[in-house]
PDB file of C-alpha atoms in Angstrom:
ATOM      1  CA  MET A   1      -2.092  -0.941  17.587  1.00  0.00           C
ATOM      2  CA  THR A   2       0.830  -3.018  15.830  1.00  0.00           C
ATOM      3  CA  GLU A   3       3.108  -0.559  13.028  1.00  0.00           C
ATOM      4  CA  LEU A   4       4.815  -2.020  10.788  1.00  0.00           C
ATOM      5  CA  GLU A   5       7.222  -0.149   8.235  1.00  0.00           C
ATOM      6  CA  LEU A   6       9.225  -1.466   5.591  1.00  0.00           C
ATOM      7  CA  SER A   7      10.659   0.871   2.980  1.00  0.00           C
ATOM      8  CA  VAL A   8      13.043  -0.245  -0.747  1.00  0.00           C
ATOM      9  CA  GLN A   9      15.684   1.562  -2.787  1.00  0.00           C
ATOM     10  CA  VAL A  10      14.074   3.005  -6.288  1.00  0.00           C
ATOM     11  CA  ALA A  11      16.513   4.590  -8.740  1.00  0.00           C
ATOM     12  CA  ALA A  12      13.235   6.500 -10.574  1.00  0.00           C
ATOM     13  CA  PRO A  13      12.407   9.762  -9.512  1.00  0.00           C
ATOM     14  CA  PRO A  14      10.588  10.933  -6.149  1.00  0.00           C
ATOM     15  CA  ALA A  15       6.966  12.201  -8.840  1.00  0.00           C
ATOM     16  CA  THR A  16       7.578   8.748 -10.607  1.00  0.00           C
ATOM     17  CA  ILE A  17       7.815   6.514  -7.326  1.00  0.00           C
ATOM     18  CA  PHE A  18       4.311   8.845  -6.372  1.00  0.00           C
ATOM     19  CA  LYS A  19       2.302   8.114  -9.538  1.00  0.00           C
ATOM     20  CA  ALA A  20       3.565   4.179  -9.612  1.00  0.00           C
ATOM     21  CA  MET A  21       2.949   3.508  -5.758  1.00  0.00           C
ATOM     22  CA  THR A  22      -1.563   5.551  -6.442  1.00  0.00           C
ATOM     23  CA  ASP A  23      -1.867   3.562  -9.765  1.00  0.00           C
ATOM     24  CA  TRP A  24      -4.389   1.627  -7.911  1.00  0.00           C
ATOM     25  CA  GLU A  25      -5.593  -0.255 -10.529  1.00  0.00           C
ATOM     26  CA  ARG A  26      -1.661  -2.016 -11.187  1.00  0.00           C
ATOM     27  CA  GLN A  27      -0.706  -2.370  -7.877  1.00  0.00           C
ATOM     28  CA  GLY A  28      -1.729  -6.354  -8.456  1.00  0.00           C
ATOM     29  CA  GLU A  29       1.214  -6.249 -10.582  1.00  0.00           C
ATOM     30  CA  TRP A  30       2.744  -5.822  -7.481  1.00  0.00           C
ATOM     31  CA  VAL A  31       1.668  -6.525  -4.522  1.00  0.00           C
ATOM     32  CA  PHE A  32       0.691 -10.735  -4.032  1.00  0.00           C
ATOM     33  CA  GLY A  33      -2.359 -12.014  -3.766  1.00  0.00           C
ATOM     34  CA  THR A  34      -3.863  -8.413  -4.705  1.00  0.00           C
ATOM     35  CA  ARG A  35      -6.228  -6.774  -7.079  1.00  0.00           C
ATOM     36  CA  VAL A  36      -7.937  -3.198  -6.617  1.00  0.00           C
ATOM     37  CA  ARG A  37      -9.915  -0.946  -7.760  1.00  0.00           C
ATOM     38  CA  VAL A  38     -11.263   2.753  -7.298  1.00  0.00           C
ATOM     39  CA  VAL A  39     -14.463   2.127  -5.784  1.00  0.00           C
ATOM     40  CA  ALA A  40     -15.517   6.163  -4.680  1.00  0.00           C
ATOM     41  CA  GLY A  41     -14.338   9.010  -6.080  1.00  0.00           C
ATOM     42  CA  ASP A  42     -11.382   9.536  -8.205  1.00  0.00           C
ATOM     43  CA  GLY A  43      -8.206   7.557  -6.483  1.00  0.00           C
ATOM     44  CA  GLU A  44      -7.079  10.827  -6.532  1.00  0.00           C
ATOM     45  CA  SER A  45      -8.408  13.696  -3.800  1.00  0.00           C
ATOM     46  CA  VAL A  46      -9.316  13.044  -0.052  1.00  0.00           C
ATOM     47  CA  GLY A  47     -12.227  10.995  -0.140  1.00  0.00           C
ATOM     48  CA  SER A  48     -12.040   8.496  -2.405  1.00  0.00           C
ATOM     49  CA  GLU A  49     -12.348   5.187  -1.751  1.00  0.00           C
ATOM     50  CA  ILE A  50     -10.394   1.588  -2.953  1.00  0.00           C
ATOM     51  CA  ASP A  51     -10.731  -1.699  -1.486  1.00  0.00           C
ATOM     52  CA  ALA A  52      -7.891  -4.178  -2.348  1.00  0.00           C
ATOM     53  CA  VAL A  53      -8.327  -7.889  -2.455  1.00  0.00           C
ATOM     54  CA  THR A  54      -6.019  -9.963  -1.097  1.00  0.00           C
ATOM     55  CA  PHE A  55      -6.113 -13.771  -0.691  1.00  0.00           C
ATOM     56  CA  GLY A  56     -10.017 -13.283  -1.433  1.00  0.00           C
ATOM     57  CA  VAL A  57      -9.781 -10.239   2.517  1.00  0.00           C
ATOM     58  CA  SER A  58     -11.586  -7.610   0.784  1.00  0.00           C
ATOM     59  CA  ASP A  59      -9.731  -4.255   2.870  1.00  0.00           C
ATOM     60  CA  ARG A  60     -11.594  -0.753   1.735  1.00  0.00           C
ATOM     61  CA  MET A  61      -9.661   2.120   1.754  1.00  0.00           C
ATOM     62  CA  ARG A  62     -10.168   5.719   2.173  1.00  0.00           C
ATOM     63  CA  ILE A  63      -7.954   8.591   1.249  1.00  0.00           C
ATOM     64  CA  THR A  64      -7.480  11.089   4.002  1.00  0.00           C
ATOM     65  CA  ARG A  65      -4.091  12.550   2.709  1.00  0.00           C
ATOM     66  CA  TRP A  66      -3.179  13.119  -0.450  1.00  0.00           C
ATOM     67  CA  ASP A  67       0.314  15.199  -1.267  1.00  0.00           C
ATOM     68  CA  PRO A  68       1.646  14.332  -4.433  1.00  0.00           C
ATOM     69  CA  PRO A  69       4.893  13.351  -5.104  1.00  0.00           C
ATOM     70  CA  HIS A  70       4.983  12.936  -1.133  1.00  0.00           C
ATOM     71  CA  ALA A  71       2.416  10.738   0.331  1.00  0.00           C
ATOM     72  CA  VAL A  72      -0.628   8.867   1.054  1.00  0.00           C
ATOM     73  CA  GLU A  73      -2.626   8.344   3.635  1.00  0.00           C
ATOM     74  CA  VAL A  74      -5.489   6.482   4.448  1.00  0.00           C
ATOM     75  CA  GLU A  75      -8.109   5.001   6.693  1.00  0.00           C
ATOM     76  CA  HIS A  76      -8.393   0.571   6.751  1.00  0.00           C
ATOM     77  CA  LEU A  77     -12.746   0.491   7.572  1.00  0.00           C
ATOM     78  CA  GLY A  78     -12.678  -3.301   6.977  1.00  0.00           C
ATOM     79  CA  LYS A  79     -14.289  -5.817   9.914  1.00  0.00           C
ATOM     80  CA  VAL A  80     -11.136  -7.283   9.448  1.00  0.00           C
ATOM     81  CA  VAL A  81      -8.237  -5.310   8.601  1.00  0.00           C
ATOM     82  CA  ARG A  82      -8.614  -1.427  10.978  1.00  0.00           C
ATOM     83  CA  GLY A  83      -6.198   1.598  11.128  1.00  0.00           C
ATOM     84  CA  THR A  84      -4.728   3.381   9.302  1.00  0.00           C
ATOM     85  CA  GLY A  85      -1.376   3.274   6.473  1.00  0.00           C
ATOM     86  CA  VAL A  86       0.412   5.456   4.721  1.00  0.00           C
ATOM     87  CA  PHE A  87       2.420   5.461   1.611  1.00  0.00           C
ATOM     88  CA  ALA A  88       5.340   7.796   1.295  1.00  0.00           C
ATOM     89  CA  VAL A  89       7.844   8.817  -1.024  1.00  0.00           C
ATOM     90  CA  LYS A  90      11.593  10.319   1.148  1.00  0.00           C
ATOM     91  CA  GLY A  91      13.818  10.905  -1.678  1.00  0.00           C
ATOM     92  CA  SER A  92      14.908   7.706  -3.886  1.00  0.00           C
ATOM     93  CA  ARG A  93      13.009   5.414  -1.020  1.00  0.00           C
ATOM     94  CA  PHE A  94       9.420   4.485  -0.477  1.00  0.00           C
ATOM     95  CA  VAL A  95       7.896   3.704   3.019  1.00  0.00           C
ATOM     96  CA  TRP A  96       5.366   1.449   3.477  1.00  0.00           C
ATOM     97  CA  THR A  97       3.856   2.013   6.876  1.00  0.00           C
ATOM     98  CA  GLU A  98       0.788   0.611   9.298  1.00  0.00           C
ATOM     99  CA  ARG A  99      -0.516   0.958  11.983  1.00  0.00           C
ATOM    100  CA  LEU A 100      -3.201  -1.759  12.823  1.00  0.00           C
ATOM    101  CA  ASP A 101      -5.599  -2.633  15.092  1.00  0.00           C
ATOM    102  CA  VAL A 102      -4.700  -6.637  14.007  1.00  0.00           C
ATOM    103  CA  PRO A 103      -7.037  -9.963  14.952  1.00  0.00           C
ATOM    104  CA  PHE A 104      -6.183 -12.008  17.441  1.00  0.00           C
ATOM    105  CA  PHE A 105      -4.466 -14.261  14.810  1.00  0.00           C
ATOM    106  CA  TYR A 106      -2.218 -11.612  14.123  1.00  0.00           C
ATOM    107  CA  PRO A 107       0.789 -13.351  15.072  1.00  0.00           C
ATOM    108  CA  LEU A 108       0.630 -16.723  13.590  1.00  0.00           C
ATOM    109  CA  VAL A 109       0.078 -14.737   9.645  1.00  0.00           C
ATOM    110  CA  LYS A 110       2.957 -12.042  10.597  1.00  0.00           C
ATOM    111  CA  PRO A 111       6.188 -13.642   9.629  1.00  0.00           C
ATOM    112  CA  LEU A 112       3.725 -14.696   6.533  1.00  0.00           C
ATOM    113  CA  PHE A 113       2.414 -10.828   5.855  1.00  0.00           C
ATOM    114  CA  VAL A 114       6.195  -9.165   7.534  1.00  0.00           C
ATOM    115  CA  LEU A 115       7.933 -11.590   3.596  1.00  0.00           C
ATOM    116  CA  MET A 116       5.139 -10.962   0.857  1.00  0.00           C
ATOM    117  CA  LEU A 117       5.174  -7.081   2.147  1.00  0.00           C
ATOM    118  CA  ARG A 118       9.192  -7.651   1.735  1.00  0.00           C
ATOM    119  CA  ARG A 119       9.248  -8.939  -1.912  1.00  0.00           C
ATOM    120  CA  SER A 120       5.972  -6.914  -3.392  1.00  0.00           C
ATOM    121  CA  LEU A 121       8.799  -3.551  -2.092  1.00  0.00           C
ATOM    122  CA  GLN A 122      11.026  -5.543  -4.014  1.00  0.00           C
ATOM    123  CA  ARG A 123       8.756  -5.662  -6.959  1.00  0.00           C
ATOM    124  CA  PHE A 124       7.446  -2.837  -6.953  1.00  0.00           C
ATOM    125  CA  ALA A 125      10.776  -1.143  -7.117  1.00  0.00           C
ATOM    126  CA  ARG A 126      11.011  -2.653 -10.286  1.00  0.00           C
ATOM    127  CA  PHE A 127       7.869  -1.464 -10.946  1.00  0.00           C
ATOM    128  CA  ALA A 128       8.150   2.671 -10.424  1.00  0.00           C
ATOM    129  CA  GLU A 129      11.585   2.136 -12.121  1.00  0.00           C
ATOM    130  CA  GLU A 130      10.441   1.470 -15.550  1.00  0.00           C
ATOM    131  CA  TYR A 131       6.652   2.812 -14.615  1.00  0.00           C
ATOM    132  CA  ARG A 132       4.867   4.131 -17.783  1.00  0.00           C
TER     133      ARG A 132
END
């Protein structure tokens, strides 16, 4: 199991940050190479499922905690990506935490993965600050 936590300062109220981070269908606007859709439930409650396809790899997730405007926790259900993820709002910061059972090749892709997440968080800050 590996843990990764990244955050970014956002010039927006916590409720706006939360709404922006949980607008699943628009997540592709700030996460590189990703398309997301709600596949079960309403996407705004425990038990709902979303599928994020990043560079062709599906990452199906089930919402296990829904606590607006503070946090959403998901369980990764995929064959490649397994573990938990948390999207949290702490004041004016968006914090993305992943606790993953990683595949054997993770050490090879980790630098690119972390870079992609850092850039995505920078894009998220702009996305949330302009979110409507």
